[in-house]
Amino acid sequence: MLQQVLVRRIIATVLLAGAIGQNTYAEENTVLKSRLQAQAEAQRLEKEKKSLLSSVLDSTNIYEYLLGNPDFAKIQDMTIRLWDKHTNIRKYRTHMKDDFIQTD
């Protein structure tokens, strides 16, 4: 009788310790997974930032692309004309034609 009670308590203790160990393992596993996921997310964002920055810096023909846009060329032409009118510097630009930006 005493042996049965002792065996039952030992079994209950082992089962309880196993459940606690599993719970601890699951929590630790969750924490490790979240850390790995956070690091992977940070690395992905860093790579994305670098690729965006490099794509902006690598495109050296942005100004040429903008000049190909007729609206941009018209705005630039108007801006230069207004600046010339404001500063009265056009008289010193003898080498420039009146329509120096072509907007075809």
GROMACS .gro file of N, CA and C in nm:
model
  312
    1MET      N    1   0.082  -0.118   0.000
    1MET     CA    2   0.000   0.000   0.000
    1MET      C    3   0.088   0.126   0.000
    2LEU      N    4   0.184   0.132   0.088
    2LEU     CA    5   0.274   0.245   0.095
    2LEU      C    6   0.358   0.255  -0.032
    3GLN      N    7   0.392   0.141  -0.088
    3GLN     CA    8   0.469   0.139  -0.212
    3GLN      C    9   0.387   0.195  -0.327
    4GLN      N   10   0.258   0.164  -0.331
    4GLN     CA   11   0.171   0.215  -0.438
    4GLN      C   12   0.160   0.368  -0.431
    5VAL      N   13   0.144   0.420  -0.310
    5VAL     CA   14   0.133   0.564  -0.292
    5VAL      C   15   0.265   0.630  -0.333
    6LEU      N   16   0.376   0.569  -0.292
    6LEU     CA   17   0.507   0.623  -0.327
    6LEU      C   18   0.529   0.620  -0.479
    7VAL      N   19   0.492   0.510  -0.544
    7VAL     CA   20   0.506   0.498  -0.689
    7VAL      C   21   0.418   0.601  -0.760
    8ARG      N   22   0.295   0.619  -0.711
    8ARG     CA   23   0.203   0.716  -0.772
    8ARG      C   24   0.258   0.858  -0.759
    9ARG      N   25   0.314   0.891  -0.644
    9ARG     CA   26   0.370   1.025  -0.624
    9ARG      C   27   0.493   1.047  -0.713
   10ILE      N   28   0.575   0.944  -0.726
   10ILE     CA   29   0.692   0.955  -0.813
   10ILE      C   30   0.648   0.975  -0.958
   11ILE      N   31   0.549   0.897  -1.000
   11ILE     CA   32   0.498   0.909  -1.138
   11ILE      C   33   0.437   1.048  -1.159
   12ALA      N   34   0.359   1.096  -1.062
   12ALA     CA   35   0.298   1.229  -1.073
   12ALA      C   36   0.406   1.338  -1.080
   13THR      N   37   0.511   1.322  -0.999
   13THR     CA   38   0.620   1.419  -0.999
   13THR      C   39   0.693   1.419  -1.133
   14VAL      N   40   0.718   1.298  -1.185
   14VAL     CA   41   0.787   1.287  -1.314
   14VAL      C   42   0.702   1.348  -1.425
   15LEU      N   43   0.572   1.318  -1.425
   15LEU     CA   44   0.483   1.373  -1.527
   15LEU      C   45   0.474   1.525  -1.517
   16LEU      N   46   0.466   1.575  -1.394
   16LEU     CA   47   0.459   1.719  -1.374
   16LEU      C   48   0.590   1.786  -1.418
   17ALA      N   49   0.702   1.724  -1.384
   17ALA     CA   50   0.832   1.779  -1.425
   17ALA      C   51   0.845   1.775  -1.577
   18GLY      N   52   0.796   1.669  -1.638
   18GLY     CA   53   0.799   1.660  -1.785
   18GLY      C   54   0.714   1.768  -1.850
   19ALA      N   55   0.596   1.793  -1.793
   19ALA     CA   56   0.509   1.897  -1.848
   19ALA      C   57   0.572   2.035  -1.832
   20ILE      N   58   0.632   2.059  -1.716
   20ILE     CA   59   0.699   2.188  -1.693
   20ILE      C   60   0.817   2.202  -1.788
   21GLY      N   61   0.892   2.094  -1.807
   21GLY     CA   62   1.006   2.097  -1.899
   21GLY      C   63   0.962   2.124  -2.042
   22GLN      N   64   0.851   2.061  -2.083
   22GLN     CA   65   0.799   2.084  -2.218
   22GLN      C   66   0.753   2.228  -2.234
   23ASN      N   67   0.688   2.281  -2.133
   23ASN     CA   68   0.640   2.419  -2.138
   23ASN      C   69   0.758   2.515  -2.147
   24THR      N   70   0.862   2.488  -2.068
   24THR     CA   71   0.981   2.572  -2.072
   24THR      C   72   1.049   2.564  -2.208
   25TYR      N   73   1.057   2.443  -2.262
   25TYR     CA   74   1.117   2.424  -2.394
   25TYR      C   75   1.037   2.499  -2.501
   26ALA      N   76   0.904   2.491  -2.493
   26ALA     CA   77   0.820   2.559  -2.591
   26ALA      C   78   0.837   2.711  -2.583
   27GLU      N   79   0.844   2.763  -2.461
   27GLU     CA   80   0.864   2.907  -2.444
   27GLU      C   81   1.000   2.950  -2.498
   28GLU      N   82   1.103   2.872  -2.467
   28GLU     CA   83   1.237   2.904  -2.514
   28GLU      C   84   1.243   2.896  -2.667
   29ASN      N   85   1.177   2.796  -2.722
   29ASN     CA   86   1.172   2.779  -2.867
   29ASN      C   87   1.102   2.899  -2.932
   30THR      N   88   0.994   2.945  -2.871
   30THR     CA   89   0.921   3.060  -2.923
   30THR      C   90   1.006   3.186  -2.918
   31VAL      N   91   1.077   3.205  -2.808
   31VAL     CA   92   1.164   3.323  -2.795
   31VAL      C   93   1.275   3.319  -2.900
   32LEU      N   94   1.337   3.203  -2.918
   32LEU     CA   95   1.444   3.191  -3.017
   32LEU      C   96   1.392   3.215  -3.158
   33LYS      N   97   1.275   3.160  -3.189
   33LYS     CA   98   1.217   3.181  -3.322
   33LYS      C   99   1.186   3.328  -3.345
   34SER      N  100   1.133   3.396  -3.243
   34SER     CA  101   1.102   3.538  -3.261
   34SER      C  102   1.229   3.620  -3.279
   35ARG      N  103   1.336   3.584  -3.208
   35ARG     CA  104   1.463   3.655  -3.226
   35ARG      C  105   1.517   3.635  -3.367
   36LEU      N  106   1.513   3.511  -3.415
   36LEU     CA  107   1.560   3.483  -3.550
   36LEU      C  108   1.476   3.556  -3.653
   37GLN      N  109   1.345   3.557  -3.631
   37GLN     CA  110   1.256   3.625  -3.724
   37GLN      C  111   1.281   3.776  -3.723
   38ALA      N  112   1.306   3.832  -3.606
   38ALA     CA  113   1.334   3.976  -3.598
   38ALA      C  114   1.466   4.009  -3.668
   39GLN      N  115   1.567   3.924  -3.651
   39GLN     CA  116   1.695   3.946  -3.719
   39GLN      C  117   1.679   3.934  -3.870
   40ALA      N  118   1.603   3.834  -3.913
   40ALA     CA  119   1.581   3.817  -4.057
   40ALA      C  120   1.505   3.936  -4.115
   41GLU      N  121   1.407   3.985  -4.041
   41GLU     CA  122   1.329   4.102  -4.086
   41GLU      C  123   1.419   4.226  -4.094
   42ALA      N  124   1.506   4.243  -3.995
   42ALA     CA  125   1.597   4.358  -3.996
   42ALA      C  126   1.694   4.348  -4.113
   43GLN      N  127   1.744   4.229  -4.140
   43GLN     CA  128   1.835   4.211  -4.253
   43GLN      C  129   1.763   4.236  -4.385
   44ARG      N  130   1.639   4.190  -4.395
   44ARG     CA  131   1.561   4.211  -4.517
   44ARG      C  132   1.538   4.360  -4.541
   45LEU      N  133   1.503   4.432  -4.434
   45LEU     CA  134   1.480   4.576  -4.447
   45LEU      C  135   1.609   4.649  -4.485
   46GLU      N  136   1.721   4.606  -4.428
   46GLU     CA  137   1.849   4.668  -4.460
   46GLU      C  138   1.885   4.645  -4.607
   47LYS      N  139   1.861   4.522  -4.655
   47LYS     CA  140   1.888   4.493  -4.796
   47LYS      C  141   1.798   4.576  -4.886
   48GLU      N  142   1.671   4.590  -4.845
   48GLU     CA  143   1.576   4.667  -4.925
   48GLU      C  144   1.617   4.814  -4.931
   49LYS      N  145   1.662   4.869  -4.817
   49LYS     CA  146   1.709   5.008  -4.815
   49LYS      C  147   1.829   5.025  -4.907
   50LYS      N  148   1.924   4.931  -4.897
   50LYS     CA  149   2.043   4.941  -4.981
   50LYS      C  150   2.008   4.931  -5.129
   51SER      N  151   1.914   4.842  -5.163
   51SER     CA  152   1.879   4.828  -5.304
   51SER      C  153   1.807   4.952  -5.354
   52LEU      N  154   1.720   5.012  -5.271
   52LEU     CA  155   1.653   5.135  -5.312
   52LEU      C  156   1.754   5.248  -5.331
   53LEU      N  157   1.845   5.260  -5.236
   53LEU     CA  158   1.945   5.366  -5.244
   53LEU      C  159   2.035   5.346  -5.365
   54SER      N  160   2.077   5.223  -5.388
   54SER     CA  161   2.166   5.199  -5.502
   54SER      C  162   2.093   5.219  -5.633
   55SER      N  163   1.963   5.185  -5.638
   55SER     CA  164   1.890   5.207  -5.763
   55SER      C  165   1.873   5.355  -5.792
   56VAL      N  166   1.856   5.434  -5.687
   56VAL     CA  167   1.845   5.579  -5.708
   56VAL      C  168   1.980   5.637  -5.748
   57LEU      N  169   2.085   5.595  -5.679
   57LEU     CA  170   2.217   5.650  -5.708
   57LEU      C  171   2.275   5.599  -5.839
   58ASP      N  172   2.237   5.477  -5.878
   58ASP     CA  173   2.292   5.420  -6.000
   58ASP      C  174   2.229   5.479  -6.125
   59SER      N  175   2.108   5.532  -6.113
   59SER     CA  176   2.043   5.586  -6.233
   59SER      C  177   2.097   5.726  -6.258
   60THR      N  178   2.201   5.733  -6.336
   60THR     CA  179   2.265   5.862  -6.363
   60THR      C  180   2.193   5.939  -6.472
   61ASN      N  181   2.101   5.875  -6.537
   61ASN     CA  182   2.033   5.943  -6.647
   61ASN      C  183   1.895   5.996  -6.604
   62ILE      N  184   1.877   6.026  -6.476
   62ILE     CA  185   1.749   6.080  -6.430
   62ILE      C  186   1.724   6.215  -6.496
   63TYR      N  187   1.825   6.297  -6.501
   63TYR     CA  188   1.809   6.430  -6.560
   63TYR      C  189   1.775   6.418  -6.709
   64GLU      N  190   1.840   6.323  -6.777
   64GLU     CA  191   1.810   6.301  -6.918
   64GLU      C  192   1.667   6.252  -6.935
   65TYR      N  193   1.623   6.166  -6.843
   65TYR     CA  194   1.485   6.118  -6.848
   65TYR      C  195   1.388   6.234  -6.827
   66LEU      N  196   1.419   6.321  -6.730
   66LEU     CA  197   1.332   6.435  -6.705
   66LEU      C  198   1.331   6.531  -6.823
   67LEU      N  199   1.445   6.550  -6.886
   67LEU     CA  200   1.447   6.637  -7.004
   67LEU      C  201   1.367   6.578  -7.119
   68GLY      N  202   1.356   6.446  -7.120
   68GLY     CA  203   1.273   6.382  -7.222
   68GLY      C  204   1.125   6.403  -7.198
   69ASN      N  205   1.089   6.440  -7.076
   69ASN     CA  206   0.949   6.467  -7.043
   69ASN      C  207   0.916   6.610  -7.084
   70PRO      N  208   0.821   6.629  -7.176
   70PRO     CA  209   0.792   6.765  -7.225
   70PRO      C  210   0.743   6.859  -7.116
   71ASP      N  211   0.669   6.808  -7.019
   71ASP     CA  212   0.620   6.895  -6.912
   71ASP      C  213   0.736   6.949  -6.829
   72PHE      N  214   0.830   6.862  -6.798
   72PHE     CA  215   0.946   6.906  -6.720
   72PHE      C  216   1.028   7.008  -6.798
   73ALA      N  217   1.044   6.982  -6.927
   73ALA     CA  218   1.121   7.075  -7.010
   73ALA      C  219   1.053   7.211  -7.016
   74LYS      N  220   0.921   7.213  -7.026
   74LYS     CA  221   0.849   7.340  -7.028
   74LYS      C  222   0.863   7.415  -6.896
   75ILE      N  223   0.851   7.341  -6.787
   75ILE     CA  224   0.865   7.404  -6.655
   75ILE      C  225   1.007   7.458  -6.637
   76GLN      N  226   1.105   7.380  -6.680
   76GLN     CA  227   1.243   7.426  -6.669
   76GLN      C  228   1.265   7.550  -6.755
   77ASP      N  229   1.208   7.549  -6.873
   77ASP     CA  230   1.222   7.664  -6.962
   77ASP      C  231   1.159   7.788  -6.899
   78MET      N  232   1.038   7.773  -6.844
   78MET     CA  233   0.971   7.886  -6.779
   78MET      C  234   1.052   7.936  -6.660
   79THR      N  235   1.107   7.842  -6.583
   79THR     CA  236   1.186   7.881  -6.466
   79THR      C  237   1.309   7.960  -6.507
   80ILE      N  238   1.378   7.913  -6.609
   80ILE     CA  239   1.497   7.984  -6.654
   80ILE      C  240   1.460   8.121  -6.708
   81ARG      N  241   1.350   8.128  -6.782
   81ARG     CA  242   1.307   8.258  -6.836
   81ARG      C  243   1.271   8.355  -6.724
   82LEU      N  244   1.200   8.304  -6.621
   82LEU     CA  245   1.165   8.392  -6.509
   82LEU      C  246   1.290   8.437  -6.434
   83TRP      N  247   1.385   8.346  -6.417
   83TRP     CA  248   1.509   8.382  -6.349
   83TRP      C  249   1.585   8.487  -6.431
   84ASP      N  250   1.587   8.466  -6.561
   84ASP     CA  251   1.654   8.564  -6.647
   84ASP      C  252   1.586   8.700  -6.639
   85LYS      N  253   1.454   8.697  -6.637
   85LYS     CA  254   1.379   8.823  -6.629
   85LYS      C  255   1.406   8.891  -6.495
   86HIS      N  256   1.414   8.810  -6.391
   86HIS     CA  257   1.435   8.864  -6.258
   86HIS      C  258   1.576   8.922  -6.244
   87THR      N  259   1.673   8.852  -6.295
   87THR     CA  260   1.812   8.896  -6.278
   87THR      C  261   1.861   8.982  -6.392
   88ASN      N  262   1.784   8.985  -6.501
   88ASN     CA  263   1.822   9.062  -6.619
   88ASN      C  264   1.959   9.018  -6.671
   89ILE      N  265   1.979   8.888  -6.669
   89ILE     CA  266   2.109   8.834  -6.710
   89ILE      C  267   2.108   8.787  -6.855
   90ARG      N  268   1.991   8.788  -6.917
   90ARG     CA  269   1.981   8.737  -7.054
   90ARG      C  270   2.071   8.816  -7.149
   91LYS      N  271   2.090   8.942  -7.124
   91LYS     CA  272   2.172   9.022  -7.216
   91LYS      C  273   2.317   8.974  -7.219
   92TYR      N  274   2.360   8.906  -7.114
   92TYR     CA  275   2.497   8.854  -7.112
   92TYR      C  276   2.506   8.716  -7.176
   93ARG      N  277   2.393   8.656  -7.203
   93ARG     CA  278   2.393   8.523  -7.266
   93ARG      C  279   2.376   8.539  -7.416
   94THR      N  280   2.474   8.586  -7.479
   94THR     CA  281   2.463   8.608  -7.623
   94THR      C  282   2.474   8.478  -7.702
   95HIS      N  283   2.533   8.378  -7.642
   95HIS     CA  284   2.552   8.253  -7.714
   95HIS      C  285   2.428   8.165  -7.711
   96MET      N  286   2.324   8.200  -7.633
   96MET     CA  287   2.205   8.116  -7.621
   96MET      C  288   2.095   8.167  -7.712
   97LYS      N  289   2.025   8.073  -7.770
   97LYS     CA  290   1.909   8.111  -7.850
   97LYS      C  291   1.793   8.140  -7.755
   98ASP      N  292   1.688   8.196  -7.812
   98ASP     CA  293   1.572   8.225  -7.730
   98ASP      C  294   1.500   8.098  -7.688
   99ASP      N  295   1.499   8.000  -7.777
   99ASP     CA  296   1.434   7.873  -7.745
   99ASP      C  297   1.541   7.766  -7.727
  100PHE      N  298   1.618   7.779  -7.622
  100PHE     CA  299   1.732   7.690  -7.603
  100PHE      C  300   1.693   7.552  -7.553
  101ILE      N  301   1.571   7.537  -7.504
  101ILE     CA  302   1.524   7.404  -7.466
  101ILE      C  303   1.419   7.361  -7.566
  102GLN      N  304   1.444   7.252  -7.631
  102GLN     CA  305   1.351   7.202  -7.732
  102GLN      C  306   1.241   7.123  -7.664
  103THR      N  307   1.119   7.156  -7.691
  103THR     CA  308   1.004   7.083  -7.633
  103THR      C  309   0.919   7.030  -7.746
  104ASP      N  310   0.968   6.928  -7.811
  104ASP     CA  311   0.893   6.868  -7.923
  104ASP      C  312   0.790   6.771  -7.873
   0.00000   0.00000   0.00000
